[in-house]
Amino acid sequence: MENLHHIVVVGGGAGGLELVTRLGNKLGKKKRARITLVDAVLTHVWKPLLHEVAAGSLDASSNEVNFRAHALKHHFEFQLGSMSDLDREAQKITLAPFYDNDGDEVVPERHVSYDTLVIAVGSNANDFGTPGAKEHCLFLDSLAQARRFHNLMLNAFLRKNHEANQGASHELPITIIGAGATGVELAAELRLASRELPVYGMNELRPADVTIRVIEAADRILPALPTRLSTAALKELEHQNVQVLTGQPVSEIKPQSVIMKDGTELPSDMTIWAAGIKAPAFLHEIGDLETNWGNQLVVNQTLQTTRDENVFAFGDCAACPQPDSDKSVPPRAQAAHQQADTLFKTLVNRLENKELVAFVYNDHGSLINFSRYTTVGNLMGNLSGRSMYIEGKVARLFYVSLYRMHQVALHGFLRTGVIWLMDLISRAMHPRLKLH
């Protein structure tokens, strides 16, 4: 193994895990290369599902992929740790010490050598330096944050239900800052929770007592998506009694309120930041690699970084150009999936001294899911180049299939079929919301 070409992938998100799975099956199994995945946590959950975990609509424990177990099945290695430095001359990365919950060091700083390095560490929320955001907002960048949100939400509902029982004021204002896909879908999931929890004993708190507000600085929600989709989403949110404020920048976050740019102060017991993303700060000029204003590693169309042909990057943490466009590939799950597929071909070709594959992004459309209420979206036609608007059960089917496609990439068709069947059984046996 020491003599094999060593491919190290940092980041076990959707794209990173799909890539190491395919590389392990293709190269690791046949001892053609050594494949290593590095991640700061032990399990993977598809990031577009985190808002469902936060609201309790999804039990993350039944949807997690354990990196160690997955590595054994698919012929790659796993290293637990956070990348903290890169030595391009020595071709090695540094992993920061790993500490337990009590702050005691479990594993000291380590170094991992590579022949080919792939960085796929995703993105974090970008609070744009808004005063009070870091201190008083909740974020949904990780499974740990989603679980924390869920616990805080349950406690807030429980507290307000008790106050209602005592005849005290019991309004629960919840504010979501940012009306992109995450913010809009989270609003729908929270409205569902406000209607479902009374079924399980919190019957003093009515859905009307829970004010859900979405604030967007742009002049419409879902500003990155087609206007028709934005209009349909706005109509659905209003139908679900979600307040929507557009063209309203936020200037400050306080412990129990949100301050608008015009000075208006809105009460908010729970404030969630879902406006904008940026690549992790540690990437800024790490190993003297080129980065942009959002900490993204600048790559060319082959996904190689501009200053080192042995270092690749893809997904949200990479700024990849596209032909005939002045914009980089958008930070979306479908882009990471497509890049993982292209990079798999490239890395196999590298071992065989063949040409690298240039990445070209194909936009297949967008889908916005409003919990169990409805789904709206547009699908891009491969032949006509035009988009087709869809909604309701058909759109919901396409939305669910996105996650199933990710599972197929990780587990294959047969195992995904078994997982799907287990999900159906779980839904029949367990409460519709996670209550703990």
CSV table of C-alpha atoms in Angstrom, one decimal:
chain,number,residue,atom,x,y,z
A,1,MET,CA,0.0,0.0,0.0
A,2,GLU,CA,2.9,2.4,0.7
A,3,ASN,CA,4.0,2.2,-2.9
A,4,LEU,CA,0.5,2.9,-4.3
A,5,HIS,CA,-0.5,6.3,-5.6
A,6,HIS,CA,-2.3,8.0,-2.6
A,7,ILE,CA,-5.4,10.0,-3.3
A,8,VAL,CA,-6.6,12.0,-0.2
A,9,VAL,CA,-10.1,13.5,-0.2
A,10,VAL,CA,-10.8,16.1,2.5
A,11,GLY,CA,-14.5,16.4,3.2
A,12,GLY,CA,-17.2,13.8,3.4
A,13,GLY,CA,-20.1,15.8,2.1
A,14,ALA,CA,-22.3,14.8,-0.8
A,15,GLY,CA,-19.6,15.1,-3.4
A,16,GLY,CA,-16.7,14.0,-1.4
A,17,LEU,CA,-18.3,10.8,-0.2
A,18,GLU,CA,-19.6,9.9,-3.6
A,19,LEU,CA,-16.1,10.4,-5.0
A,20,VAL,CA,-14.3,8.2,-2.5
A,21,THR,CA,-16.9,5.6,-2.8
A,22,ARG,CA,-16.4,5.3,-6.6
A,23,LEU,CA,-12.6,5.6,-6.3
A,24,GLY,CA,-12.6,2.9,-3.7
A,25,ASN,CA,-14.7,0.5,-5.8
A,26,LYS,CA,-12.7,1.2,-8.9
A,27,LEU,CA,-9.1,1.7,-7.7
A,28,GLY,CA,-8.9,0.7,-4.0
A,29,LYS,CA,-10.6,-2.7,-4.5
A,30,LYS,CA,-8.1,-3.7,-7.2
A,31,LYS,CA,-5.1,-2.2,-5.3
A,32,ARG,CA,-4.5,0.3,-8.1
A,33,ALA,CA,-4.4,3.2,-5.7
A,34,ARG,CA,-4.8,4.0,-2.0
A,35,ILE,CA,-7.8,6.1,-1.2
A,36,THR,CA,-8.2,8.1,2.1
A,37,LEU,CA,-11.2,10.2,3.2
A,38,VAL,CA,-10.6,12.9,5.9
A,39,ASP,CA,-13.5,14.4,7.8
A,40,ALA,CA,-14.0,16.2,11.1
A,41,VAL,CA,-17.0,14.1,12.1
A,42,LEU,CA,-17.8,10.4,12.0
A,43,THR,CA,-21.0,10.4,10.0
A,44,HIS,CA,-22.5,11.8,6.8
A,45,VAL,CA,-26.0,13.3,6.4
A,46,TRP,CA,-27.0,14.8,3.1
A,47,LYS,CA,-26.9,18.5,3.8
A,48,PRO,CA,-30.1,19.5,2.0
A,49,LEU,CA,-31.9,17.4,4.6
A,50,LEU,CA,-30.6,19.4,7.6
A,51,HIS,CA,-33.6,21.7,7.8
A,52,GLU,CA,-35.8,18.6,8.1
A,53,VAL,CA,-33.7,17.3,11.0
A,54,ALA,CA,-33.9,20.7,12.6
A,55,ALA,CA,-37.7,20.8,12.5
A,56,GLY,CA,-38.0,17.1,13.5
A,57,SER,CA,-39.5,15.9,10.2
A,58,LEU,CA,-36.5,13.6,9.7
A,59,ASP,CA,-34.7,11.3,12.2
A,60,ALA,CA,-31.1,11.8,11.3
A,61,SER,CA,-29.9,8.6,13.0
A,62,SER,CA,-31.7,6.5,10.4
A,63,ASN,CA,-30.2,8.6,7.5
A,64,GLU,CA,-26.6,8.8,8.7
A,65,VAL,CA,-23.7,7.0,6.9
A,66,ASN,CA,-20.9,6.0,9.2
A,67,PHE,CA,-17.6,6.8,7.5
A,68,ARG,CA,-15.7,3.9,9.0
A,69,ALA,CA,-18.3,1.3,8.1
A,70,HIS,CA,-18.7,2.7,4.6
A,71,ALA,CA,-14.9,2.8,4.1
A,72,LEU,CA,-14.7,-0.9,4.9
A,73,LYS,CA,-17.4,-1.8,2.4
A,74,HIS,CA,-16.0,0.4,-0.4
A,75,HIS,CA,-12.2,-0.2,0.0
A,76,PHE,CA,-11.0,3.2,1.2
A,77,GLU,CA,-9.5,4.4,4.5
A,78,PHE,CA,-10.9,7.0,6.9
A,79,GLN,CA,-9.1,9.5,9.0
A,80,LEU,CA,-11.0,11.5,11.6
A,81,GLY,CA,-9.7,15.1,11.9
A,82,SER,CA,-9.9,18.7,10.7
A,83,MET,CA,-7.5,19.9,8.0
A,84,SER,CA,-5.5,22.8,9.4
A,85,ASP,CA,-2.5,23.3,7.1
A,86,LEU,CA,-1.1,22.2,3.7
A,87,ASP,CA,2.5,21.8,2.7
A,88,ARG,CA,2.5,21.6,-1.1
A,89,GLU,CA,6.3,21.1,-1.4
A,90,ALA,CA,6.3,18.0,1.0
A,91,GLN,CA,2.8,17.0,-0.3
A,92,LYS,CA,1.2,16.5,3.1
A,93,ILE,CA,-1.7,18.0,5.0
A,94,THR,CA,-1.9,18.7,8.7
A,95,LEU,CA,-4.8,17.5,10.8
A,96,ALA,CA,-5.5,19.4,14.0
A,97,PRO,CA,-5.6,17.6,17.3
A,98,PHE,CA,-8.9,15.9,18.1
A,99,TYR,CA,-10.5,16.6,21.5
A,100,ASP,CA,-13.4,15.0,23.3
A,101,ASN,CA,-16.4,16.8,24.7
A,102,ASP,CA,-14.5,17.6,27.9
A,103,GLY,CA,-11.7,19.3,26.0
A,104,ASP,CA,-9.2,16.5,26.6
A,105,GLU,CA,-6.9,15.6,23.7
A,106,VAL,CA,-7.7,12.2,22.2
A,107,VAL,CA,-5.4,12.3,19.2
A,108,PRO,CA,-2.5,14.8,18.7
A,109,GLU,CA,-1.7,16.7,15.5
A,110,ARG,CA,-1.0,14.4,12.6
A,111,HIS,CA,0.3,14.6,9.0
A,112,VAL,CA,-1.1,12.8,6.0
A,113,SER,CA,1.0,12.5,2.9
A,114,TYR,CA,-0.6,12.5,-0.6
A,115,ASP,CA,0.1,12.2,-4.3
A,116,THR,CA,-3.2,13.7,-5.3
A,117,LEU,CA,-5.2,15.9,-2.9
A,118,VAL,CA,-8.9,16.7,-3.4
A,119,ILE,CA,-10.5,19.4,-1.2
A,120,ALA,CA,-14.2,19.2,-0.8
A,121,VAL,CA,-15.0,20.8,2.5
A,122,GLY,CA,-18.2,22.5,1.5
A,123,SER,CA,-19.4,25.8,2.9
A,124,ASN,CA,-20.6,27.6,6.0
A,125,ALA,CA,-23.2,30.3,6.5
A,126,ASN,CA,-22.1,33.9,5.7
A,127,ASP,CA,-23.4,36.4,8.2
A,128,PHE,CA,-21.7,39.3,6.3
A,129,GLY,CA,-20.4,40.6,9.6
A,130,THR,CA,-23.9,41.5,10.8
A,131,PRO,CA,-23.7,42.6,14.5
A,132,GLY,CA,-25.0,40.0,16.9
A,133,ALA,CA,-25.4,37.2,14.2
A,134,LYS,CA,-22.7,34.9,15.6
A,135,GLU,CA,-23.9,35.4,19.2
A,136,HIS,CA,-27.7,35.2,18.8
A,137,CYS,CA,-28.5,33.3,15.6
A,138,LEU,CA,-28.9,29.6,15.0
A,139,PHE,CA,-27.2,28.1,11.9
A,140,LEU,CA,-27.7,24.9,9.9
A,141,ASP,CA,-24.3,24.1,8.6
A,142,SER,CA,-23.9,20.7,10.3
A,143,LEU,CA,-25.8,17.9,11.8
A,144,ALA,CA,-24.8,19.0,15.3
A,145,GLN,CA,-26.3,22.4,14.7
A,146,ALA,CA,-29.5,20.9,13.3
A,147,ARG,CA,-29.9,18.7,16.3
A,148,ARG,CA,-29.2,21.7,18.7
A,149,PHE,CA,-31.9,23.7,16.8
A,150,HIS,CA,-34.3,20.8,17.2
A,151,ASN,CA,-33.8,20.6,21.0
A,152,LEU,CA,-34.2,24.4,21.4
A,153,MET,CA,-37.3,24.3,19.3
A,154,LEU,CA,-38.9,21.6,21.4
A,155,ASN,CA,-38.0,23.4,24.6
A,156,ALA,CA,-39.5,26.7,23.2
A,157,PHE,CA,-42.8,25.0,22.3
A,158,LEU,CA,-42.9,23.3,25.7
A,159,ARG,CA,-42.2,26.6,27.5
A,160,LYS,CA,-44.9,28.5,25.5
A,161,ASN,CA,-47.4,25.7,26.0
A,162,HIS,CA,-46.8,25.9,29.8
A,163,GLU,CA,-47.2,29.7,29.7
A,164,ALA,CA,-50.5,29.3,27.7
A,165,ASN,CA,-51.7,26.8,30.3
A,166,GLN,CA,-51.0,29.4,33.1
A,167,GLY,CA,-52.9,32.1,31.2
A,168,ALA,CA,-49.7,34.1,30.5
A,169,SER,CA,-48.6,35.7,27.2
A,170,HIS,CA,-47.4,32.8,25.1
A,171,GLU,CA,-46.6,34.1,21.5
A,172,LEU,CA,-43.6,32.4,19.9
A,173,PRO,CA,-42.0,34.5,17.2
A,174,ILE,CA,-39.5,32.7,14.9
A,175,THR,CA,-37.4,34.6,12.4
A,176,ILE,CA,-35.6,33.1,9.4
A,177,ILE,CA,-33.1,35.5,7.8
A,178,GLY,CA,-32.6,34.6,4.2
A,179,ALA,CA,-35.2,33.3,1.7
A,180,GLY,CA,-33.1,31.0,-0.4
A,181,ALA,CA,-34.1,27.3,-0.6
A,182,THR,CA,-33.0,26.5,2.9
A,183,GLY,CA,-34.9,29.4,4.5
A,184,VAL,CA,-38.1,28.8,2.5
A,185,GLU,CA,-38.1,25.1,3.1
A,186,LEU,CA,-37.4,25.5,6.8
A,187,ALA,CA,-40.3,27.9,7.2
A,188,ALA,CA,-42.7,25.2,5.8
A,189,GLU,CA,-41.2,22.6,8.1
A,190,LEU,CA,-41.6,24.8,11.1
A,191,ARG,CA,-45.2,25.5,10.2
A,192,LEU,CA,-45.8,21.8,10.0
A,193,ALA,CA,-44.3,21.4,13.5
A,194,SER,CA,-46.5,24.1,14.9
A,195,ARG,CA,-49.6,22.1,13.7
A,196,GLU,CA,-48.3,18.7,14.6
A,197,LEU,CA,-47.0,19.2,18.1
A,198,PRO,CA,-50.4,19.8,19.7
A,199,VAL,CA,-51.4,16.3,18.6
A,200,TYR,CA,-48.7,15.0,20.9
A,201,GLY,CA,-49.9,16.9,24.0
A,202,MET,CA,-48.9,20.5,23.5
A,203,ASN,CA,-52.5,21.4,22.9
A,204,GLU,CA,-52.5,24.7,24.7
A,205,LEU,CA,-50.3,26.3,22.1
A,206,ARG,CA,-52.1,26.9,18.8
A,207,PRO,CA,-50.5,27.3,15.4
A,208,ALA,CA,-51.7,30.9,15.3
A,209,ASP,CA,-49.5,31.6,18.4
A,210,VAL,CA,-46.4,30.7,16.5
A,211,THR,CA,-45.4,33.5,14.2
A,212,ILE,CA,-43.0,32.4,11.5
A,213,ARG,CA,-41.3,35.2,9.6
A,214,VAL,CA,-38.9,35.1,6.6
A,215,ILE,CA,-36.8,38.1,5.9
A,216,GLU,CA,-35.0,38.6,2.5
A,217,ALA,CA,-32.8,41.5,1.6
A,218,ALA,CA,-33.5,41.1,-2.2
A,219,ASP,CA,-36.7,42.2,-3.8
A,220,ARG,CA,-38.1,38.7,-4.0
A,221,ILE,CA,-37.7,35.3,-2.3
A,222,LEU,CA,-35.5,32.7,-4.0
A,223,PRO,CA,-33.7,35.4,-5.9
A,224,ALA,CA,-31.3,33.0,-7.6
A,225,LEU,CA,-34.2,31.0,-9.2
A,226,PRO,CA,-36.7,31.9,-11.9
A,227,THR,CA,-39.3,34.5,-11.1
A,228,ARG,CA,-42.2,32.1,-11.7
A,229,LEU,CA,-40.8,29.7,-9.1
A,230,SER,CA,-40.3,32.6,-6.7
A,231,THR,CA,-43.9,33.7,-7.2
A,232,ALA,CA,-45.3,30.2,-6.6
A,233,ALA,CA,-43.2,29.8,-3.5
A,234,LEU,CA,-44.4,33.1,-2.1
A,235,LYS,CA,-48.0,32.1,-2.7
A,236,GLU,CA,-47.5,28.9,-0.8
A,237,LEU,CA,-45.7,30.5,2.1
A,238,GLU,CA,-48.6,33.0,2.5
A,239,HIS,CA,-51.1,30.1,2.3
A,240,GLN,CA,-49.2,28.5,5.2
A,241,ASN,CA,-49.5,31.7,7.2
A,242,VAL,CA,-45.8,32.5,7.0
A,243,GLN,CA,-44.9,36.2,7.0
A,244,VAL,CA,-42.6,37.2,4.2
A,245,LEU,CA,-40.6,40.5,4.2
A,246,THR,CA,-38.6,41.2,1.0
A,247,GLY,CA,-36.3,44.2,0.3
A,248,GLN,CA,-35.6,44.3,4.0
A,249,PRO,CA,-32.0,44.1,5.0
A,250,VAL,CA,-31.2,43.2,8.6
A,251,SER,CA,-28.8,45.5,10.5
A,252,GLU,CA,-28.4,43.8,13.9
A,253,ILE,CA,-29.5,40.7,15.8
A,254,LYS,CA,-30.3,41.0,19.5
A,255,PRO,CA,-31.1,38.1,22.0
A,256,GLN,CA,-34.9,38.5,21.6
A,257,SER,CA,-35.3,40.6,18.5
A,258,VAL,CA,-34.1,41.6,15.0
A,259,ILE,CA,-33.3,45.1,14.0
A,260,MET,CA,-34.1,46.1,10.4
A,261,LYS,CA,-32.1,48.6,8.4
A,262,ASP,CA,-34.9,51.2,8.7
A,263,GLY,CA,-34.7,50.9,12.5
A,264,THR,CA,-37.8,48.6,12.9
A,265,GLU,CA,-37.4,46.1,15.8
A,266,LEU,CA,-39.2,42.8,15.4
A,267,PRO,CA,-39.5,40.4,18.3
A,268,SER,CA,-37.9,37.0,17.8
A,269,ASP,CA,-37.5,34.2,20.3
A,270,MET,CA,-35.6,32.1,17.8
A,271,THR,CA,-33.6,33.6,15.0
A,272,ILE,CA,-32.1,31.4,12.2
A,273,TRP,CA,-29.5,32.7,9.8
A,274,ALA,CA,-29.9,31.2,6.3
A,275,ALA,CA,-28.7,34.1,4.1
A,276,GLY,CA,-25.6,33.4,2.0
A,277,ILE,CA,-22.7,31.0,2.2
A,278,LYS,CA,-18.9,31.1,2.1
A,279,ALA,CA,-16.1,28.6,2.0
A,280,PRO,CA,-14.5,27.8,5.4
A,281,ALA,CA,-12.1,30.5,6.6
A,282,PHE,CA,-9.1,28.2,6.9
A,283,LEU,CA,-8.9,27.9,3.1
A,284,HIS,CA,-7.9,31.5,2.7
A,285,GLU,CA,-4.5,31.2,1.0
A,286,ILE,CA,-3.8,27.8,2.6
A,287,GLY,CA,-0.6,26.4,1.1
A,288,ASP,CA,-0.5,29.7,-0.9
A,289,LEU,CA,-3.3,28.5,-3.1
A,290,GLU,CA,-5.4,31.1,-4.9
A,291,THR,CA,-8.7,32.0,-3.2
A,292,ASN,CA,-11.5,34.5,-4.0
A,293,TRP,CA,-13.4,36.9,-1.7
A,294,GLY,CA,-15.6,34.1,-0.4
A,295,ASN,CA,-12.6,31.9,0.6
A,296,GLN,CA,-13.2,29.6,-2.3
A,297,LEU,CA,-10.2,27.9,-3.9
A,298,VAL,CA,-9.9,29.1,-7.5
A,299,VAL,CA,-9.8,26.2,-9.9
A,300,ASN,CA,-9.7,25.7,-13.7
A,301,GLN,CA,-12.2,23.6,-15.6
A,302,THR,CA,-10.4,20.4,-14.8
A,303,LEU,CA,-11.0,21.3,-11.1
A,304,GLN,CA,-7.2,21.6,-10.5
A,305,THR,CA,-6.2,24.5,-8.3
A,306,THR,CA,-4.5,27.3,-10.3
A,307,ARG,CA,-1.2,27.0,-8.5
A,308,ASP,CA,-0.8,23.2,-8.1
A,309,GLU,CA,-1.7,20.5,-10.6
A,310,ASN,CA,-1.8,17.9,-7.8
A,311,VAL,CA,-4.4,19.7,-5.7
A,312,PHE,CA,-8.0,19.6,-6.8
A,313,ALA,CA,-11.1,21.2,-5.3
A,314,PHE,CA,-14.8,21.0,-6.0
A,315,GLY,CA,-18.2,21.7,-4.6
A,316,ASP,CA,-19.1,24.8,-2.6
A,317,CYS,CA,-15.5,25.4,-1.6
A,318,ALA,CA,-14.3,25.8,-5.2
A,319,ALA,CA,-14.7,28.6,-7.7
A,320,CYS,CA,-14.9,26.8,-11.1
A,321,PRO,CA,-15.2,28.8,-14.3
A,322,GLN,CA,-17.6,27.9,-17.1
A,323,PRO,CA,-17.2,28.4,-20.8
A,324,ASP,CA,-19.0,31.5,-22.3
A,325,SER,CA,-19.8,32.8,-18.8
A,326,ASP,CA,-18.4,35.2,-16.3
A,327,LYS,CA,-20.0,33.3,-13.4
A,328,SER,CA,-18.6,30.3,-11.5
A,329,VAL,CA,-20.5,27.1,-11.0
A,330,PRO,CA,-23.3,27.7,-8.5
A,331,PRO,CA,-22.9,26.2,-5.0
A,332,ARG,CA,-25.6,23.6,-5.3
A,333,ALA,CA,-25.9,19.8,-4.5
A,334,GLN,CA,-26.4,18.9,-8.2
A,335,ALA,CA,-23.2,20.7,-9.1
A,336,ALA,CA,-21.2,18.8,-6.5
A,337,HIS,CA,-22.7,15.5,-7.8
A,338,GLN,CA,-21.7,16.4,-11.4
A,339,GLN,CA,-18.2,17.5,-10.3
A,340,ALA,CA,-17.7,14.3,-8.4
A,341,ASP,CA,-18.5,12.3,-11.5
A,342,THR,CA,-16.1,14.3,-13.6
A,343,LEU,CA,-13.4,14.2,-11.1
A,344,PHE,CA,-13.7,10.4,-10.8
A,345,LYS,CA,-13.0,10.1,-14.5
A,346,THR,CA,-10.1,12.6,-14.2
A,347,LEU,CA,-8.4,10.8,-11.4
A,348,VAL,CA,-8.7,7.4,-13.1
A,349,ASN,CA,-7.3,9.0,-16.3
A,350,ARG,CA,-4.4,10.5,-14.3
A,351,LEU,CA,-3.2,7.0,-13.2
A,352,GLU,CA,-3.4,5.9,-16.8
A,353,ASN,CA,-1.6,9.0,-18.1
A,354,LYS,CA,-4.7,10.1,-20.1
A,355,GLU,CA,-6.2,13.5,-20.6
A,356,LEU,CA,-8.0,15.2,-17.8
A,357,VAL,CA,-11.8,15.8,-18.2
A,358,ALA,CA,-13.0,19.4,-18.3
A,359,PHE,CA,-16.1,20.0,-16.1
A,360,VAL,CA,-19.2,21.6,-17.7
A,361,TYR,CA,-22.1,22.3,-15.5
A,362,ASN,CA,-25.6,21.2,-16.6
A,363,ASP,CA,-28.4,22.9,-14.7
A,364,HIS,CA,-31.2,20.3,-14.4
A,365,GLY,CA,-33.6,22.8,-12.7
A,366,SER,CA,-34.6,23.5,-9.1
A,367,LEU,CA,-37.1,22.0,-6.7
A,368,ILE,CA,-38.5,23.6,-3.5
A,369,ASN,CA,-40.2,21.4,-1.0
A,370,PHE,CA,-42.9,22.8,1.4
A,371,SER,CA,-42.8,19.9,3.8
A,372,ARG,CA,-45.9,17.6,3.4
A,373,TYR,CA,-47.9,20.5,1.8
A,374,THR,CA,-46.6,20.6,-1.7
A,375,THR,CA,-43.5,20.9,-3.9
A,376,VAL,CA,-42.8,23.3,-6.8
A,377,GLY,CA,-40.0,23.5,-9.2
A,378,ASN,CA,-38.7,23.7,-12.8
A,379,LEU,CA,-36.9,21.1,-14.8
A,380,MET,CA,-34.5,22.0,-17.6
A,381,GLY,CA,-35.0,20.2,-20.9
A,382,ASN,CA,-31.8,18.7,-22.2
A,383,LEU,CA,-32.9,19.0,-25.9
A,384,SER,CA,-34.9,22.2,-26.0
A,385,GLY,CA,-33.0,24.1,-23.3
A,386,ARG,CA,-36.3,25.4,-21.9
A,387,SER,CA,-37.6,24.8,-18.4
A,388,MET,CA,-40.8,23.1,-17.5
A,389,TYR,CA,-42.7,24.2,-14.4
A,390,ILE,CA,-44.0,21.4,-12.2
A,391,GLU,CA,-45.8,21.3,-8.8
A,392,GLY,CA,-47.7,19.0,-6.5
A,393,LYS,CA,-47.2,15.2,-6.4
A,394,VAL,CA,-45.1,15.1,-9.6
A,395,ALA,CA,-42.7,17.7,-8.2
A,396,ARG,CA,-42.6,15.9,-4.9
A,397,LEU,CA,-41.6,12.6,-6.7
A,398,PHE,CA,-38.7,14.4,-8.4
A,399,TYR,CA,-37.7,16.0,-5.1
A,400,VAL,CA,-37.6,12.7,-3.3
A,401,SER,CA,-35.7,11.0,-6.2
A,402,LEU,CA,-32.8,13.5,-5.7
A,403,TYR,CA,-32.0,12.0,-2.3
A,404,ARG,CA,-32.5,8.5,-3.6
A,405,MET,CA,-30.1,9.1,-6.4
A,406,HIS,CA,-27.5,10.2,-3.8
A,407,GLN,CA,-28.1,7.0,-1.9
A,408,VAL,CA,-27.7,5.0,-5.1
A,409,ALA,CA,-24.4,6.6,-5.7
A,410,LEU,CA,-23.3,5.5,-2.2
A,411,HIS,CA,-24.9,2.1,-1.8
A,412,GLY,CA,-26.1,0.9,-5.2
A,413,PHE,CA,-29.7,0.2,-6.3
A,414,LEU,CA,-30.3,-3.0,-4.3
A,415,ARG,CA,-29.2,-1.5,-1.0
A,416,THR,CA,-31.0,1.8,-1.6
A,417,GLY,CA,-34.2,-0.2,-2.3
A,418,VAL,CA,-33.8,-1.9,1.1
A,419,ILE,CA,-33.2,1.5,2.8
A,420,TRP,CA,-36.3,2.9,1.1
A,421,LEU,CA,-38.4,0.0,2.4
A,422,MET,CA,-37.0,0.5,5.9
A,423,ASP,CA,-37.9,4.2,5.7
A,424,LEU,CA,-41.5,3.3,4.8
A,425,ILE,CA,-41.7,0.9,7.8
A,426,SER,CA,-40.2,3.5,10.1
A,427,ARG,CA,-42.7,6.1,9.0
A,428,ALA,CA,-45.5,3.7,9.7
A,429,MET,CA,-44.2,2.8,13.2
A,430,HIS,CA,-42.9,6.1,14.6
A,431,PRO,CA,-44.5,9.6,15.2
A,432,ARG,CA,-44.6,12.0,12.3
A,433,LEU,CA,-42.3,14.3,14.2
A,434,LYS,CA,-39.2,13.5,16.2
A,435,LEU,CA,-40.3,14.4,19.8
A,436,HIS,CA,-36.9,14.2,21.6
